[in-house]
PDB file of C-alpha atoms in Angstrom:
ATOM      1  CA  UNK A   1     254.572 -83.644 247.648  1.00  0.00           C
ATOM      2  CA  UNK A   2     257.183 -86.171 246.508  1.00  0.00           C
ATOM      3  CA  UNK A   3     254.493 -88.178 244.701  1.00  0.00           C
ATOM      4  CA  UNK A   4     253.277 -85.056 242.880  1.00  0.00           C
ATOM      5  CA  UNK A   5     256.824 -84.125 241.896  1.00  0.00           C
ATOM      6  CA  UNK A   6     257.497 -87.660 240.659  1.00  0.00           C
ATOM      7  CA  UNK A   7     254.264 -87.633 238.651  1.00  0.00           C
ATOM      8  CA  UNK A   8     255.079 -84.285 237.048  1.00  0.00           C
ATOM      9  CA  UNK A   9     258.600 -85.428 236.204  1.00  0.00           C
ATOM     10  CA  UNK A  10     257.251 -88.629 234.688  1.00  0.00           C
ATOM     11  CA  UNK A  11     254.711 -86.685 232.605  1.00  0.00           C
ATOM     12  CA  UNK A  12     257.450 -84.338 231.407  1.00  0.00           C
ATOM     13  CA  UNK A  13     259.691 -87.210 230.341  1.00  0.00           C
ATOM     14  CA  UNK A  14     256.825 -88.910 228.506  1.00  0.00           C
ATOM     15  CA  UNK A  15     256.003 -85.639 226.751  1.00  0.00           C
ATOM     16  CA  UNK A  16     259.620 -85.163 225.709  1.00  0.00           C
ATOM     17  CA  UNK A  17     259.836 -88.730 224.447  1.00  0.00           C
ATOM     18  CA  UNK A  18     256.655 -88.258 222.405  1.00  0.00           C
ATOM     19  CA  UNK A  19     257.956 -85.002 220.937  1.00  0.00           C
ATOM     20  CA  UNK A  20     261.214 -86.668 219.967  1.00  0.00           C
ATOM     21  CA  UNK A  21     259.333 -89.577 218.420  1.00  0.00           C
ATOM     22  CA  UNK A  22     257.026 -87.262 216.498  1.00  0.00           C
ATOM     23  CA  UNK A  23     259.886 -85.233 215.010  1.00  0.00           C
ATOM     24  CA  UNK A  24     261.024 -86.765 211.693  1.00  0.00           C
ATOM     25  CA  UNK A  25     264.641 -87.918 211.715  1.00  0.00           C
ATOM     26  CA  UNK A  26     266.940 -85.776 209.598  1.00  0.00           C
ATOM     27  CA  UNK A  27     268.307 -87.399 206.437  1.00  0.00           C
ATOM     28  CA  UNK A  28     271.919 -88.376 207.114  1.00  0.00           C
ATOM     29  CA  UNK A  29     274.877 -87.342 204.998  1.00  0.00           C
ATOM     30  CA  UNK A  30     275.641 -90.194 202.603  1.00  0.00           C
ATOM     31  CA  UNK A  31     271.966 -91.116 202.188  1.00  0.00           C
ATOM     32  CA  UNK A  32     270.225 -91.427 198.847  1.00  0.00           C
ATOM     33  CA  UNK A  33     267.113 -89.415 197.975  1.00  0.00           C
ATOM     34  CA  UNK A  34     264.317 -90.949 200.087  1.00  0.00           C
ATOM     35  CA  UNK A  35     262.700 -93.915 198.355  1.00  0.00           C
ATOM     36  CA  UNK A  36     259.048 -93.014 198.870  1.00  0.00           C
ATOM     37  CA  UNK A  37     255.899 -92.572 196.838  1.00  0.00           C
ATOM     38  CA  UNK A  38     255.065 -88.895 196.518  1.00  0.00           C
ATOM     39  CA  UNK A  39     253.437 -86.324 194.285  1.00  0.00           C
ATOM     40  CA  UNK A  40     255.017 -82.950 193.689  1.00  0.00           C
ATOM     41  CA  UNK A  41     253.030 -80.506 191.599  1.00  0.00           C
ATOM     42  CA  UNK A  42     255.241 -77.995 189.817  1.00  0.00           C
ATOM     43  CA  UNK A  43     252.782 -75.117 189.964  1.00  0.00           C
ATOM     44  CA  UNK A  44     254.816 -72.956 187.577  1.00  0.00           C
ATOM     45  CA  UNK A  45     254.453 -75.462 184.747  1.00  0.00           C
ATOM     46  CA  UNK A  46     251.259 -77.195 185.931  1.00  0.00           C
ATOM     47  CA  UNK A  47     252.658 -80.717 185.906  1.00  0.00           C
ATOM     48  CA  UNK A  48     253.674 -83.504 188.241  1.00  0.00           C
ATOM     49  CA  UNK A  49     257.409 -83.917 188.669  1.00  0.00           C
ATOM     50  CA  UNK A  50     259.810 -86.033 190.672  1.00  0.00           C
ATOM     51  CA  UNK A  51     263.464 -85.715 191.574  1.00  0.00           C
ATOM     52  CA  UNK A  52     264.184 -88.123 188.744  1.00  0.00           C
ATOM     53  CA  UNK A  53     262.905 -85.506 186.290  1.00  0.00           C
ATOM     54  CA  UNK A  54     264.993 -82.702 187.773  1.00  0.00           C
ATOM     55  CA  UNK A  55     268.328 -84.259 188.706  1.00  0.00           C
ATOM     56  CA  UNK A  56     271.299 -84.135 186.329  1.00  0.00           C
ATOM     57  CA  UNK A  57     274.545 -86.064 186.041  1.00  0.00           C
ATOM     58  CA  UNK A  58     276.096 -83.239 188.082  1.00  0.00           C
ATOM     59  CA  UNK A  59     273.667 -83.471 190.970  1.00  0.00           C
ATOM     60  CA  UNK A  60     270.453 -82.214 192.514  1.00  0.00           C
ATOM     61  CA  UNK A  61     269.869 -79.328 194.891  1.00  0.00           C
ATOM     62  CA  UNK A  62     266.670 -79.544 196.958  1.00  0.00           C
ATOM     63  CA  UNK A  63     265.485 -76.305 198.564  1.00  0.00           C
ATOM     64  CA  UNK A  64     262.654 -76.228 201.101  1.00  0.00           C
ATOM     65  CA  UNK A  65     261.081 -72.793 200.797  1.00  0.00           C
ATOM     66  CA  UNK A  66     257.780 -70.917 201.063  1.00  0.00           C
ATOM     67  CA  UNK A  67     256.155 -67.606 200.156  1.00  0.00           C
ATOM     68  CA  UNK A  68     256.164 -65.452 203.262  1.00  0.00           C
ATOM     69  CA  UNK A  69     258.802 -66.541 205.791  1.00  0.00           C
ATOM     70  CA  UNK A  70     260.945 -63.491 206.685  1.00  0.00           C
ATOM     71  CA  UNK A  71     264.090 -65.609 206.369  1.00  0.00           C
ATOM     72  CA  UNK A  72     263.116 -66.691 202.848  1.00  0.00           C
ATOM     73  CA  UNK A  73     262.366 -63.098 201.867  1.00  0.00           C
ATOM     74  CA  UNK A  74     265.574 -61.870 203.479  1.00  0.00           C
ATOM     75  CA  UNK A  75     267.552 -64.417 201.466  1.00  0.00           C
ATOM     76  CA  UNK A  76     266.017 -63.802 198.042  1.00  0.00           C
ATOM     77  CA  UNK A  77     269.263 -62.418 196.619  1.00  0.00           C
ATOM     78  CA  UNK A  78     271.268 -65.284 198.118  1.00  0.00           C
ATOM     79  CA  UNK A  79     268.824 -67.792 196.655  1.00  0.00           C
ATOM     80  CA  UNK A  80     269.078 -66.168 193.230  1.00  0.00           C
ATOM     81  CA  UNK A  81     272.859 -66.375 193.435  1.00  0.00           C
ATOM     82  CA  UNK A  82     272.659 -70.056 194.395  1.00  0.00           C
ATOM     83  CA  UNK A  83     270.266 -70.803 191.531  1.00  0.00           C
ATOM     84  CA  UNK A  84     272.618 -69.063 189.104  1.00  0.00           C
ATOM     85  CA  UNK A  85     275.539 -71.125 190.392  1.00  0.00           C
ATOM     86  CA  UNK A  86     273.545 -74.347 190.093  1.00  0.00           C
ATOM     87  CA  UNK A  87     272.590 -73.499 186.509  1.00  0.00           C
ATOM     88  CA  UNK A  88     276.165 -72.569 185.609  1.00  0.00           C
ATOM     89  CA  UNK A  89     277.451 -75.863 187.010  1.00  0.00           C
ATOM     90  CA  UNK A  90     274.664 -77.949 185.503  1.00  0.00           C
ATOM     91  CA  UNK A  91     273.188 -79.006 188.851  1.00  0.00           C
ATOM     92  CA  UNK A  92     269.467 -79.756 188.868  1.00  0.00           C
ATOM     93  CA  UNK A  93     267.193 -77.902 191.267  1.00  0.00           C
ATOM     94  CA  UNK A  94     263.977 -78.872 193.047  1.00  0.00           C
ATOM     95  CA  UNK A  95     262.279 -76.116 195.065  1.00  0.00           C
ATOM     96  CA  UNK A  96     259.672 -77.448 197.484  1.00  0.00           C
ATOM     97  CA  UNK A  97     256.903 -75.787 199.461  1.00  0.00           C
ATOM     98  CA  UNK A  98     255.864 -78.119 202.290  1.00  0.00           C
ATOM     99  CA  UNK A  99     253.706 -75.710 204.316  1.00  0.00           C
ATOM    100  CA  UNK A 100     250.665 -77.987 204.198  1.00  0.00           C
ATOM    101  CA  UNK A 101     248.940 -76.163 207.065  1.00  0.00           C
ATOM    102  CA  UNK A 102     248.840 -72.949 205.023  1.00  0.00           C
ATOM    103  CA  UNK A 103     247.438 -74.286 201.731  1.00  0.00           C
ATOM    104  CA  UNK A 104     244.280 -72.221 202.159  1.00  0.00           C
ATOM    105  CA  UNK A 105     246.252 -69.112 202.961  1.00  0.00           C
ATOM    106  CA  UNK A 106     249.796 -67.846 202.365  1.00  0.00           C
ATOM    107  CA  UNK A 107     251.045 -71.016 200.679  1.00  0.00           C
ATOM    108  CA  UNK A 108     248.094 -71.763 198.414  1.00  0.00           C
ATOM    109  CA  UNK A 109     249.011 -72.980 194.933  1.00  0.00           C
ATOM    110  CA  UNK A 110     247.990 -69.740 193.208  1.00  0.00           C
ATOM    111  CA  UNK A 111     250.127 -67.706 195.598  1.00  0.00           C
ATOM    112  CA  UNK A 112     253.014 -70.075 194.967  1.00  0.00           C
ATOM    113  CA  UNK A 113     252.670 -69.333 191.252  1.00  0.00           C
ATOM    114  CA  UNK A 114     252.802 -65.588 191.866  1.00  0.00           C
ATOM    115  CA  UNK A 115     255.813 -65.829 194.169  1.00  0.00           C
ATOM    116  CA  UNK A 116     257.687 -68.388 192.087  1.00  0.00           C
ATOM    117  CA  UNK A 117     257.298 -66.402 188.873  1.00  0.00           C
ATOM    118  CA  UNK A 118     258.434 -63.216 190.611  1.00  0.00           C
ATOM    119  CA  UNK A 119     261.600 -65.025 191.724  1.00  0.00           C
ATOM    120  CA  UNK A 120     262.129 -66.640 188.295  1.00  0.00           C
ATOM    121  CA  UNK A 121     262.301 -70.061 189.930  1.00  0.00           C
ATOM    122  CA  UNK A 122     263.040 -72.912 187.499  1.00  0.00           C
ATOM    123  CA  UNK A 123     260.254 -74.840 189.258  1.00  0.00           C
ATOM    124  CA  UNK A 124     258.216 -74.537 192.444  1.00  0.00           C
ATOM    125  CA  UNK A 125     256.772 -77.784 193.710  1.00  0.00           C
ATOM    126  CA  UNK A 126     253.880 -78.268 196.101  1.00  0.00           C
ATOM    127  CA  UNK A 127     254.834 -81.053 198.515  1.00  0.00           C
ATOM    128  CA  UNK A 128     251.457 -82.719 199.072  1.00  0.00           C
ATOM    129  CA  UNK A 129     251.023 -83.698 202.709  1.00  0.00           C
ATOM    130  CA  UNK A 130     254.583 -82.546 203.423  1.00  0.00           C
ATOM    131  CA  UNK A 131     255.660 -86.121 202.716  1.00  0.00           C
ATOM    132  CA  UNK A 132     259.019 -85.052 201.312  1.00  0.00           C
ATOM    133  CA  UNK A 133     259.671 -82.727 204.233  1.00  0.00           C
ATOM    134  CA  UNK A 134     258.924 -85.649 206.549  1.00  0.00           C
ATOM    135  CA  UNK A 135     261.134 -88.032 204.567  1.00  0.00           C
ATOM    136  CA  UNK A 136     264.011 -85.561 204.682  1.00  0.00           C
ATOM    137  CA  UNK A 137     263.358 -84.579 208.277  1.00  0.00           C
ATOM    138  CA  UNK A 138     263.369 -80.975 207.057  1.00  0.00           C
ATOM    139  CA  UNK A 139     262.415 -78.472 209.722  1.00  0.00           C
ATOM    140  CA  UNK A 140     262.860 -74.940 208.370  1.00  0.00           C
ATOM    141  CA  UNK A 141     262.568 -72.638 205.397  1.00  0.00           C
ATOM    142  CA  UNK A 142     264.965 -72.047 203.835  1.00  0.00           C
ATOM    143  CA  UNK A 143     266.760 -75.393 204.190  1.00  0.00           C
ATOM    144  CA  UNK A 144     268.897 -77.061 201.526  1.00  0.00           C
ATOM    145  CA  UNK A 145     270.020 -80.573 200.589  1.00  0.00           C
ATOM    146  CA  UNK A 146     272.670 -81.254 197.929  1.00  0.00           C
ATOM    147  CA  UNK A 147     272.987 -84.642 196.212  1.00  0.00           C
ATOM    148  CA  UNK A 148     276.007 -85.716 194.184  1.00  0.00           C
ATOM    149  CA  UNK A 149     275.247 -86.601 190.582  1.00  0.00           C
ATOM    150  CA  UNK A 150     277.744 -89.465 190.385  1.00  0.00           C
ATOM    151  CA  UNK A 151     276.806 -91.308 193.555  1.00  0.00           C
ATOM    152  CA  UNK A 152     273.285 -90.024 194.178  1.00  0.00           C
ATOM    153  CA  UNK A 153     274.268 -89.497 197.810  1.00  0.00           C
ATOM    154  CA  UNK A 154     273.580 -86.517 200.074  1.00  0.00           C
ATOM    155  CA  UNK A 155     276.801 -84.512 200.414  1.00  0.00           C
ATOM    156  CA  UNK A 156     275.615 -81.312 202.106  1.00  0.00           C
ATOM    157  CA  UNK A 157     272.602 -80.175 204.120  1.00  0.00           C
ATOM    158  CA  UNK A 158     271.601 -77.176 206.193  1.00  0.00           C
ATOM    159  CA  UNK A 159     271.968 -73.449 205.600  1.00  0.00           C
ATOM    160  CA  UNK A 160     273.075 -71.555 202.510  1.00  0.00           C
ATOM    161  CA  UNK A 161     275.597 -69.438 204.416  1.00  0.00           C
ATOM    162  CA  UNK A 162     276.770 -68.559 207.914  1.00  0.00           C
ATOM    163  CA  UNK A 163     274.385 -65.643 208.456  1.00  0.00           C
ATOM    164  CA  UNK A 164     270.788 -66.415 207.373  1.00  0.00           C
ATOM    165  CA  UNK A 165     269.535 -63.588 209.577  1.00  0.00           C
ATOM    166  CA  UNK A 166     271.631 -60.997 207.739  1.00  0.00           C
ATOM    167  CA  UNK A 167     272.828 -62.426 204.409  1.00  0.00           C
ATOM    168  CA  UNK A 168     274.732 -59.265 203.463  1.00  0.00           C
ATOM    169  CA  UNK A 169     277.019 -59.897 206.444  1.00  0.00           C
ATOM    170  CA  UNK A 170     277.668 -63.561 205.601  1.00  0.00           C
ATOM    171  CA  UNK A 171     281.308 -64.574 205.411  1.00  0.00           C
ATOM    172  CA  UNK A 172     281.150 -68.286 204.586  1.00  0.00           C
ATOM    173  CA  UNK A 173     279.038 -69.468 201.644  1.00  0.00           C
ATOM    174  CA  UNK A 174     278.430 -73.033 202.798  1.00  0.00           C
ATOM    175  CA  UNK A 175     276.226 -74.149 199.913  1.00  0.00           C
ATOM    176  CA  UNK A 176     278.191 -72.487 197.111  1.00  0.00           C
ATOM    177  CA  UNK A 177     281.404 -73.979 198.467  1.00  0.00           C
ATOM    178  CA  UNK A 178     279.719 -77.380 198.645  1.00  0.00           C
ATOM    179  CA  UNK A 179     278.549 -77.130 195.024  1.00  0.00           C
ATOM    180  CA  UNK A 180     281.991 -76.001 193.852  1.00  0.00           C
ATOM    181  CA  UNK A 181     283.723 -78.845 195.668  1.00  0.00           C
ATOM    182  CA  UNK A 182     281.166 -81.468 194.655  1.00  0.00           C
ATOM    183  CA  UNK A 183     281.538 -80.717 190.958  1.00  0.00           C
ATOM    184  CA  UNK A 184     285.330 -80.595 191.332  1.00  0.00           C
ATOM    185  CA  UNK A 185     285.370 -83.930 193.137  1.00  0.00           C
ATOM    186  CA  UNK A 186     286.811 -82.394 196.288  1.00  0.00           C
ATOM    187  CA  UNK A 187     285.978 -82.952 199.952  1.00  0.00           C
ATOM    188  CA  UNK A 188     283.074 -80.913 201.308  1.00  0.00           C
ATOM    189  CA  UNK A 189     283.655 -79.385 204.725  1.00  0.00           C
ATOM    190  CA  UNK A 190     281.497 -78.689 206.553  1.00  0.00           C
ATOM    191  CA  UNK A 191     279.006 -81.111 205.038  1.00  0.00           C
ATOM    192  CA  UNK A 192     276.301 -80.259 207.556  1.00  0.00           C
ATOM    193  CA  UNK A 193     275.225 -76.965 209.132  1.00  0.00           C
ATOM    194  CA  UNK A 194     272.247 -75.857 211.195  1.00  0.00           C
ATOM    195  CA  UNK A 195     269.339 -74.493 209.181  1.00  0.00           C
ATOM    196  CA  UNK A 196     267.896 -71.237 210.495  1.00  0.00           C
ATOM    197  CA  UNK A 197     264.487 -69.956 209.463  1.00  0.00           C
ATOM    198  CA  UNK A 198     260.749 -70.423 209.896  1.00  0.00           C
ATOM    199  CA  UNK A 199     259.389 -73.802 210.910  1.00  0.00           C
ATOM    200  CA  UNK A 200     257.746 -75.839 208.176  1.00  0.00           C
ATOM    201  CA  UNK A 201     253.996 -75.609 208.780  1.00  0.00           C
ATOM    202  CA  UNK A 202     252.837 -79.213 208.935  1.00  0.00           C
ATOM    203  CA  UNK A 203     249.274 -80.353 209.585  1.00  0.00           C
ATOM    204  CA  UNK A 204     249.064 -81.837 213.068  1.00  0.00           C
ATOM    205  CA  UNK A 205     248.294 -85.550 212.960  1.00  0.00           C
TER     206      UNK A 205
END
């Protein structure tokens, strides 16, 4: 009995270690945009783009999103407000869809076009192979990353506000506060929050 218990415990620990190893590490605050080769197809304008094309001297906001996640749909108004703030402050925006496992279904390119146009997104980029999601260690939709335009460093990551499940009841606008403070050259606190939403649908390797 002891041998069986020891074997099961060993198998469990190995499984946990593998799961931890397989999970991409989250991009740390203070990091630059990941230095990787990638292709991001902006389906709304039918062209390849990179963060270099979309960033401004004020900064870059990266949003991991998708077409059908209930949390994304529930936060449409919040997202529109964030996009308006980014535009008003001159911050570049890159909206990514990394749901590689659903390219033949809910997150196909043509459905991205329909959804992105309906939301008046400035761009909507197909993250081929979810390589950017992996490089960022992004895990959910919606999930945001804010880079400072002066330093190029990550200054905020996580959720848009303190109530992704019920945006109308949110009291603290984490991302808006971060954008305001970044542009004003002030300290951002908190600079990291937990993202809440649907898991990014990666292809199992």
